[in-house]
Coordinates of C-alpha atoms and ligand atoms in Angstrom, one line a residue:
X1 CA -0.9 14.1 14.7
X2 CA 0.1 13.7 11.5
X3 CA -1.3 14.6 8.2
X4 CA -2.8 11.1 6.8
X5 CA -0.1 10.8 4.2
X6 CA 0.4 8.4 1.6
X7 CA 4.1 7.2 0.8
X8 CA 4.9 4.9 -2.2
X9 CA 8.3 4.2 -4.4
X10 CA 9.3 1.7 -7.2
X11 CA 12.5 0.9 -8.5
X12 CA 13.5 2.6 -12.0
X13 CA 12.7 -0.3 -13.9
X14 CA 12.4 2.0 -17.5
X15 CA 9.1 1.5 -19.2
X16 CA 6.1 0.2 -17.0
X17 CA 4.2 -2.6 -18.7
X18 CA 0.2 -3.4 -17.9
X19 CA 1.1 -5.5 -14.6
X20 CA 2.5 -2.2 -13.6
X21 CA -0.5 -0.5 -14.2
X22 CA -3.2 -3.1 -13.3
X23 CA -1.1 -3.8 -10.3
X24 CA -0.3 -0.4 -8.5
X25 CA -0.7 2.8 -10.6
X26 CA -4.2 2.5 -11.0
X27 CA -4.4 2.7 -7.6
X28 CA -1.8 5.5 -6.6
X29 CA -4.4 7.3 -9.1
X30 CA -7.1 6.9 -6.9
X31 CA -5.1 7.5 -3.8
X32 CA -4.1 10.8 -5.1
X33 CA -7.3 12.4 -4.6
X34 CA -8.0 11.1 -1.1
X35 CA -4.6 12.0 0.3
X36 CA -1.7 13.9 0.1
X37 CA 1.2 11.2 -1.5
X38 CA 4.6 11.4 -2.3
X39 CA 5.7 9.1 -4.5
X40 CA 9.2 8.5 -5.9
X41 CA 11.7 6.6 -7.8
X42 CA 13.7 4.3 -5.4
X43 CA 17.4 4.9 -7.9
X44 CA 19.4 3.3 -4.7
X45 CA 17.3 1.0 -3.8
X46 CA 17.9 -0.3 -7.5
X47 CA 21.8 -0.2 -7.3
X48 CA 21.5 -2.4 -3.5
X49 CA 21.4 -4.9 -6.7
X50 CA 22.8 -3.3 -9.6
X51 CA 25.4 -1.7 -8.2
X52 CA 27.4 -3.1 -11.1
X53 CA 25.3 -2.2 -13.9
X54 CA 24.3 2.0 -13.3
X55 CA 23.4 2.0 -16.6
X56 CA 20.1 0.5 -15.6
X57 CA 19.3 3.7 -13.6
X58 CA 20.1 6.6 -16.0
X59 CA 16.9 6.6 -18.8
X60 CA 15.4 4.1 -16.8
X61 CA 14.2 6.7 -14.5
X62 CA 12.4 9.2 -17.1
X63 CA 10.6 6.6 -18.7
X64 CA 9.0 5.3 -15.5
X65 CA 8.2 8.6 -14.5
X66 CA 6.5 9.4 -18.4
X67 CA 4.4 6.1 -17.4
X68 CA 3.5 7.2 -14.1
X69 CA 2.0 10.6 -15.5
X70 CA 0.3 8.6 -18.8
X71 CA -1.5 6.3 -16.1
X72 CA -2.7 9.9 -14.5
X73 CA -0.8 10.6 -11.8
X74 CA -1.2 14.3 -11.4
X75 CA 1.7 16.4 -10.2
X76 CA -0.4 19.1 -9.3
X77 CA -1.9 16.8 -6.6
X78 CA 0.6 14.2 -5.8
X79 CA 4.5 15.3 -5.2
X80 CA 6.9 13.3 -7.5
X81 CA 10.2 12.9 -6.7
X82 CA 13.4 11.0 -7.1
X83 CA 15.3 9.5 -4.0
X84 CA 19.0 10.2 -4.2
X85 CA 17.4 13.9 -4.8
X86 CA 16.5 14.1 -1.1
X87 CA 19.7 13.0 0.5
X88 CA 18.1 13.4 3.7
X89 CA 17.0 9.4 3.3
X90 CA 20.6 8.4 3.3
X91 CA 20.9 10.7 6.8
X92 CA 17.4 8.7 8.0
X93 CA 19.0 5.5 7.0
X94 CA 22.3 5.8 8.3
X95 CA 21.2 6.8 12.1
X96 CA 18.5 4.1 11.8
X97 CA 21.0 1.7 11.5
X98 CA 22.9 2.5 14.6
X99 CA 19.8 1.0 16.8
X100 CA 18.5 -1.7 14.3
X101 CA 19.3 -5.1 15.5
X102 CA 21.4 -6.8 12.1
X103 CA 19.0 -10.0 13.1
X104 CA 15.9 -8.0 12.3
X105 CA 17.2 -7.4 8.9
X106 CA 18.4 -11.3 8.1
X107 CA 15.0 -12.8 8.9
X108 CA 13.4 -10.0 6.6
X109 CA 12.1 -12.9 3.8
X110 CA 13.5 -10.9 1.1
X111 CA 16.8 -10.8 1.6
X112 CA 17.8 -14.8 1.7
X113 CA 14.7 -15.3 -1.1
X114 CA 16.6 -12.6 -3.6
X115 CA 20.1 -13.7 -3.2
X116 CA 18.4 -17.1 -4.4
X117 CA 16.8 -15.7 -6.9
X118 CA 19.5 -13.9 -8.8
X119 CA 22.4 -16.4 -7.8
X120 CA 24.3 -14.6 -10.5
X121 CA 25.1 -11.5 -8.5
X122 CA 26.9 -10.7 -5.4
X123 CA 24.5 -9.6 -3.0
X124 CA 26.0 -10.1 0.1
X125 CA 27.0 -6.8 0.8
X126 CA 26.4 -4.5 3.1
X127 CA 23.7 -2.2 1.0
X128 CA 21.6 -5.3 0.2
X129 CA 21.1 -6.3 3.5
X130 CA 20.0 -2.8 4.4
X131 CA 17.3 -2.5 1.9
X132 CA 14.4 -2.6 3.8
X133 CA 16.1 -0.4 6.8
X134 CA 16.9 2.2 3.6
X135 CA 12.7 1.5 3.1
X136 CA 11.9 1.8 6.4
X137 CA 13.9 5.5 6.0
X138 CA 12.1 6.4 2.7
X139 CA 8.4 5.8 4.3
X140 CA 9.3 6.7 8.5
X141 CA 10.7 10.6 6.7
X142 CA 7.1 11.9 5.5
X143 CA 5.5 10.3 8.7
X144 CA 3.5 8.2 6.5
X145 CA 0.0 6.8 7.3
X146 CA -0.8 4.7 4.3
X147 CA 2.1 2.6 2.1
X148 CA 0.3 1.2 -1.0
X149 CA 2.5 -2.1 -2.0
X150 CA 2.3 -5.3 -2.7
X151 CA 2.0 -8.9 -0.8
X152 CA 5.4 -9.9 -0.7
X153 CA 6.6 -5.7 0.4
X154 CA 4.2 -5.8 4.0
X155 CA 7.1 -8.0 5.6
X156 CA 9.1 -4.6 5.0
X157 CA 6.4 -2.6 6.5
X158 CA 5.8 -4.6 9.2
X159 CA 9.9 -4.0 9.5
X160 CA 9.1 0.0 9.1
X161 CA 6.8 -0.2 12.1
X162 CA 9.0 -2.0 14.6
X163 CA 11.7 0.4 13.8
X164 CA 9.6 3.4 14.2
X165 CA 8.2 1.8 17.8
X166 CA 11.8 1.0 18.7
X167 CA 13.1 4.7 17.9
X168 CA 10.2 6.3 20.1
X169 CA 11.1 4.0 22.6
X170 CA 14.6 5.0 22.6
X171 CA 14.8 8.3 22.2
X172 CA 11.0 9.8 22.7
X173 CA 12.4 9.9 26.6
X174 CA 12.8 13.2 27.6
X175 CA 13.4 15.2 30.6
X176 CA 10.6 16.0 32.6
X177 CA 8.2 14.3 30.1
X178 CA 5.4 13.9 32.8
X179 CA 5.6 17.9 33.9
X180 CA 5.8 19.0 30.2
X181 CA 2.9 16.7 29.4
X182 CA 0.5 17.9 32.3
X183 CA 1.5 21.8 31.2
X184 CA 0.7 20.7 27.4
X185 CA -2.8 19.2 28.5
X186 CA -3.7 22.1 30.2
X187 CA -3.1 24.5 27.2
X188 CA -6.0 22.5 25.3
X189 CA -8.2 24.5 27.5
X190 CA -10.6 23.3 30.0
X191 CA -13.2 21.4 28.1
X192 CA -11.0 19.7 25.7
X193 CA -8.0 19.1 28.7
X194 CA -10.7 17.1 30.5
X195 CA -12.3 14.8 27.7
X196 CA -8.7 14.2 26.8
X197 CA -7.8 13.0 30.6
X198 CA -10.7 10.9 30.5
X199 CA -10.2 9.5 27.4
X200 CA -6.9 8.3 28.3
X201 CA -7.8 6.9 31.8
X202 CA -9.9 4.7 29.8
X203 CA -7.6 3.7 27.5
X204 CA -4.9 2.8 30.0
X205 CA -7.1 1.8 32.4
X206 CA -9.6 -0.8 30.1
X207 CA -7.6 -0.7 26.9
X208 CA -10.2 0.9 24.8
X209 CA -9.3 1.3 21.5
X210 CA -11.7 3.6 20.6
X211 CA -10.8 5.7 23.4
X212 CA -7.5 6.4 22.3
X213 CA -8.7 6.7 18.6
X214 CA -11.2 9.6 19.8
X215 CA -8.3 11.1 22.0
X216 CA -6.4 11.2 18.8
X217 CA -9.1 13.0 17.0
X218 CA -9.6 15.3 19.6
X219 CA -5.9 16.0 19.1
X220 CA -6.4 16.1 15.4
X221 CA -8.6 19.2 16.1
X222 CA -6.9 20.7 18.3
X223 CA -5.7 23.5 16.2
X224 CA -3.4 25.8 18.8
X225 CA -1.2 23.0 19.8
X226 CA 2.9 23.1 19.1
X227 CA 4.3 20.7 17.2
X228 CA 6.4 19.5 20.4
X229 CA 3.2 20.0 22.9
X230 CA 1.1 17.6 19.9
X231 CA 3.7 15.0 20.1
X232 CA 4.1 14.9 23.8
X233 CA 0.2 14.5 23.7
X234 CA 0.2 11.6 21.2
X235 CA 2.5 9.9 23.0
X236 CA 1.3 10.3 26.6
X237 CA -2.1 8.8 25.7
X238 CA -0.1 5.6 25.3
X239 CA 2.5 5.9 27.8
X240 CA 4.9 8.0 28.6
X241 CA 7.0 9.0 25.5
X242 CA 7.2 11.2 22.6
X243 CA 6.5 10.0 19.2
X244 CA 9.0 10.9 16.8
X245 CA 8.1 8.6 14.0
X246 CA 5.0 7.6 13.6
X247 CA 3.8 4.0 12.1
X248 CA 3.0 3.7 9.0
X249 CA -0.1 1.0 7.5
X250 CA 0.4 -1.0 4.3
X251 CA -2.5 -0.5 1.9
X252 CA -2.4 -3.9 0.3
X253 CA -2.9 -3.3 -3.5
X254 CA -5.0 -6.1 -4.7
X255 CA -3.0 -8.4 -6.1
X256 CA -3.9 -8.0 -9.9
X257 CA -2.9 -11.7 -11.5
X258 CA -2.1 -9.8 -14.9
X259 CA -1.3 -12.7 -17.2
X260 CA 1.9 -12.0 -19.6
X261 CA 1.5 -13.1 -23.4
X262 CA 2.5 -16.8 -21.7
X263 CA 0.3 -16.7 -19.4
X264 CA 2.9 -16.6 -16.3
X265 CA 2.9 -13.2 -14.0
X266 CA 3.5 -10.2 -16.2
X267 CA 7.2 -9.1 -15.9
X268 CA 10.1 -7.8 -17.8
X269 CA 12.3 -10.1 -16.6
X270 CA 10.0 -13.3 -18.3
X271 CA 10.1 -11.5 -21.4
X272 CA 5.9 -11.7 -21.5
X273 CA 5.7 -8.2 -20.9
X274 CA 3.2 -5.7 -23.0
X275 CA 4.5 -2.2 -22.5
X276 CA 1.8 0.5 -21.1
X277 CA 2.9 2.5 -24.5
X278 CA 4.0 -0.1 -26.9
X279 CA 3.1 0.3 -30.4
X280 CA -0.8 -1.2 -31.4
X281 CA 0.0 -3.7 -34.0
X282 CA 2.9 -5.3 -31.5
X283 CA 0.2 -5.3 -29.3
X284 CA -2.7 -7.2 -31.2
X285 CA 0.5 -9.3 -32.5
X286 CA 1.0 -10.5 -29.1
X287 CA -2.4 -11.2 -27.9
X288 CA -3.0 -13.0 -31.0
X289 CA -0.4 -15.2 -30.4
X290 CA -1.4 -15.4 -26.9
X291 CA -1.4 -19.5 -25.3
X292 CA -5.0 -20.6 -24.7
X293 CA -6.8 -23.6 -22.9
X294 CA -4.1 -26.3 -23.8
X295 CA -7.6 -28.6 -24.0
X296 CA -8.6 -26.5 -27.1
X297 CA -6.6 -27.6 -29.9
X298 CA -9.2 -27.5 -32.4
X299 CA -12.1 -24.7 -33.6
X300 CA -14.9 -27.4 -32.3
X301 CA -13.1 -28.2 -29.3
X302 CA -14.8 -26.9 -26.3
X303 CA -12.4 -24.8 -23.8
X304 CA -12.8 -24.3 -19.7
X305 CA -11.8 -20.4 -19.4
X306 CA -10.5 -21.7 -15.7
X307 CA -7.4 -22.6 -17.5
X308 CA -6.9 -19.5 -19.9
X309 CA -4.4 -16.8 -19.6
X310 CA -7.0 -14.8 -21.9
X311 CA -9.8 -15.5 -19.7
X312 CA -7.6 -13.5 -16.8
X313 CA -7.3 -10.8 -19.5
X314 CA -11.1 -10.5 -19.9
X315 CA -11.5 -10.4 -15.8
X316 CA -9.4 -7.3 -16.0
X317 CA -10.8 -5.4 -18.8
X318 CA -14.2 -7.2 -20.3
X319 CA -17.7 -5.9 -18.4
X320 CA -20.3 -8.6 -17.2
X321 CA -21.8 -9.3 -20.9
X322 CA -18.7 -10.3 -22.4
X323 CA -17.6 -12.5 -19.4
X324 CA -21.3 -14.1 -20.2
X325 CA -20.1 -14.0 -24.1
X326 CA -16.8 -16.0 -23.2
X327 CA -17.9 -18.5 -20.9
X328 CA -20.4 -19.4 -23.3
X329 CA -19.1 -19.4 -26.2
X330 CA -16.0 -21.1 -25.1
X331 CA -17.5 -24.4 -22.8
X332 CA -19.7 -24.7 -26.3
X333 CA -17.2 -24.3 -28.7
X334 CA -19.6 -22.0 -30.2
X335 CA -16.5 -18.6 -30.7
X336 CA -12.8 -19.4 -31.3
X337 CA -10.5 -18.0 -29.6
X338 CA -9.1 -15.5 -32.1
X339 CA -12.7 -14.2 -32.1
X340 CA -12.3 -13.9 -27.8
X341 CA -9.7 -12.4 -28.3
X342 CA -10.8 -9.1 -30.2
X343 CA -12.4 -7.4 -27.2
X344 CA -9.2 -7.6 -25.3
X345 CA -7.4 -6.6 -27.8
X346 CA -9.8 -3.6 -28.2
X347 CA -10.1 -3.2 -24.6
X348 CA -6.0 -3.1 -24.3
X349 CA -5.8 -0.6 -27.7
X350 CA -8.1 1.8 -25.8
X351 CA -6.4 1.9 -22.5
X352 CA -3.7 2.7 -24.2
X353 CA -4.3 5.6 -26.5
X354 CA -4.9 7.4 -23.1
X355 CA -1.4 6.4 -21.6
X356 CA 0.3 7.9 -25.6
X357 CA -1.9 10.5 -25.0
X358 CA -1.0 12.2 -21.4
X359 CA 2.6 11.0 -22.3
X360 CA 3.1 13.0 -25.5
X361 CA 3.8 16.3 -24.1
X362 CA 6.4 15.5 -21.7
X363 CA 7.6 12.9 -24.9
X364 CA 8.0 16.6 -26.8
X365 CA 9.3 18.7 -23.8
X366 CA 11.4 16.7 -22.1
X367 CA 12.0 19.7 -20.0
X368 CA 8.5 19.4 -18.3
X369 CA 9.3 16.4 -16.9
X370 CA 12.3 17.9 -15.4
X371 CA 10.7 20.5 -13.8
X372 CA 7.7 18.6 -12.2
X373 CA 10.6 16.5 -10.5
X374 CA 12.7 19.3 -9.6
X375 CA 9.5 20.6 -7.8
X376 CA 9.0 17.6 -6.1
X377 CA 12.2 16.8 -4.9
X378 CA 12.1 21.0 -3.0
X379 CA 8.9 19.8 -1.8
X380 CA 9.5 16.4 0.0
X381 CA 13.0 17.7 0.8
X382 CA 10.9 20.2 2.9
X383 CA 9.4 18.1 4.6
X384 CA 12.2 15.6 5.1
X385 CA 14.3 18.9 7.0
X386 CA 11.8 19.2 9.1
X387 CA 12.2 15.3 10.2
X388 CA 15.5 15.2 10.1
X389 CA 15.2 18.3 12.7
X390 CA 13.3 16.2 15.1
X391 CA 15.1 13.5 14.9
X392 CA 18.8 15.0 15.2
X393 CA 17.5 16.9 18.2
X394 CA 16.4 13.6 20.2
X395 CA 19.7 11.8 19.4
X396 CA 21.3 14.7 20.5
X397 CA 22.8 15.7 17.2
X398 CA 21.5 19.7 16.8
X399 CA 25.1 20.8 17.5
X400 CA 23.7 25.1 17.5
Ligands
LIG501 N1 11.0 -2.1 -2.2 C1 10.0 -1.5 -3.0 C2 9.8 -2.5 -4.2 O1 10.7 -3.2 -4.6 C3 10.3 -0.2 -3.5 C4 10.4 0.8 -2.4 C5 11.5 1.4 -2.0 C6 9.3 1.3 -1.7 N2 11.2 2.3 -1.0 C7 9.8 2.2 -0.7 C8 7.9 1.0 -1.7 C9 9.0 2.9 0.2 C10 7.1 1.7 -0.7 C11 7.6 2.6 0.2 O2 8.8 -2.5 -4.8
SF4_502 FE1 -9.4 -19.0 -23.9 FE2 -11.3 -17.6 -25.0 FE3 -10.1 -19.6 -26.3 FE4 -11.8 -20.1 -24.3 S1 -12.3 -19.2 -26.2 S2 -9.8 -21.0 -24.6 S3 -11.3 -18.4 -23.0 S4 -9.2 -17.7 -25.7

């Protein structure tokens, strides 16, 4: 019904570091050129927690975005934007909230697990809480197919998709549904207007899947259709309302375990971070310095890479032969581990001259930057008006 679009945002966290990289740029990248995607920096999502520090938002923001064009995102293809930019997600959020059920928001694992986690803020207010609802807006706007995130955010997708089912439910009713529904049929001509019935008799009647999935095709290629005859289609097939919001998928990024400089997770907040565009001799520094097998003490000391930060390093950047080269040479004692080292540290260096590289010009001409974000803002804030049309209409808000 839809186009097949990819929705993604991360907080404004300033500088992305190789975790960043390894664990979700690389793969917006790659989604880029398979669909359209929007993807954005998520400023109020960031104050739900620093509220009290704005600070963190200001800079914060440009460097992330620098990042995200020096891992090659492509604003020709993809459409970058900021959220506070497109007020329409405040609108989305607020007249979710009206119908969301406040339990379905405390059980969300999240909220108790961060209010743990940083004990040493106030987060039970009223923005915190509505996070994921504020999520659920962000993704349920561009009538997203695909949202590429991480393990512990598919509890806030799974969220997203019950509040999209339980807005069609409540306000995809419409008045004379069935008549406009039969009229909308037969205005995909004969041929198509009886594959279509049949395909839905057998999807209602035997609960084939792949019924409905060819019915939706068959929509899909429908060209002539209005936008309000398509979603009265869509939503017939599977019963008898419109869909106004459609449910969105999590793409589950593989979770990358990038190892920091201590061999815990990568993040900023440990401190064992290596930036995407830090400088090459802080770089090597680090790795050097890097923890190894505990059990390796000494030169002749053979090591088990199973219990080597460095050994995660080398499963994200070395090819087969230096795997071979490591596992070897360390169960044998026969490299040390400055010398295992090296090819990560070369492998790193590399990666990274392409990152300095893409960022420079937007480094010099800061206004560049500006203007592919001013660009994408007037481009997703097109498509959020025409959401936000739909959905004022159906909760009887189009006051004209
Ligand atoms: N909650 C996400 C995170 O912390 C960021 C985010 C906000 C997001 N809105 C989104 C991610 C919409 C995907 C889609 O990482
Ligand atoms: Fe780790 Fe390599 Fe040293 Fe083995 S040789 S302990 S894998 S750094």
């Amino acid at each position: 019904m839809f186009p097949e679009r990819v929705v993604s945002g991360m907080r404004p966290t300033g500088a992305l570091h190789l975790g960043h990289y390894h664990g979700a740029l690389k793969n917006w990248v790659r989604l880029q050129s398979e669909y359209p995607c929007l993807f954005f920096v998520a400023d109020w999502h960031a104050l739900t927690t620093h509220y009290d520090s704005p600070e963190v938002i200001g800079n914060n923001i440009w460097e992330m975005v620098i990042d995200w064009l020096a891992a090659g995102i492509d604003p020709q293809q993809s459409t970058l934007f900021i959220q506070s930019r497109v007020p329409e997600h405040a609108e989305l959020h607020l007249l979710l909230s009206m119908s969301t059920p406040l339990g379905w928001l405390e059980r969300v694992p999240a909220y108790k697990d961060q209010q743990e986690k940083l004990s040493d803020r106030d987060l039970a207010t009223y923005g915190f809480l509505g996070y994921p609802l504020l999520q659920a807006a962000d993704i349920l706007m561009y009538r997203a197919a695909f949202v590429p995130v991480g393990e512990d955010q598919v509890p806030h997708i799974e969220l997203t998709r019950e509040i999209a089912r339980r807005f069609n439910h409540l306000f995809g009713r419409e008045p004379g549904f069935e008549d406009k529904a039969r009229e909308a049929v037969k205005r995909l001509g004969s041929k198509r207007a009886k594959l279509y019935q049949a395909l839905r008799t057998r999807f209602q009647e035997q609960g084939d899947d792949e019924a409905l999935q060819q019915a939706r095709e068959l929509l899909d290629q429908s060209p002539n259709l209005s936008l309000g005859d398509r979603e009265r289609l869509f939503g017939w097939l599977e019963g008898s309302r419109k869909i106004i919001l459609s449910e969105p998928q999590a793409l589950l990024t593989e979770a990358s375990r990038m190892p920091g400089i201590d061999g815990q997770k990568m993040s900023k907040s440990y401190g064992n971070a290596i930036g995407m565009r830090e400088a090459p001799d802080s770089v090597t520094r680090k790795i050097r310095t890097m923890p190894t097998d505990p059990a390796r003490v000494r030169r002749t000391d053979p090591g088990d890479p199973g219990r080597c930060p460095v050994w995660q390093l080398h499963v994200v950047y070395s090819d087969d032969s230096t795997r071979d080269w490591v596992r070897t040479g360390c169960t044998s004692a026969g490299i040390g581990c400055l010398e295992c080292k090296q090819p990560v540290i070369d492998a790193v260096l590399k990666e990274q001259t392409g990152f300095i590289e893409r960022a420079q010009p937007y480094i010099d001409d800061p206004s560049l930057l500006r203007n592919i974000i001013a660009d994408g803002c007037d481009r997703a804030r097109k498509l959020a008006q025409e959401t936000m049309r739909d959905v004022r209409e159906v909760m009887g808000l189009s006051h004209d």
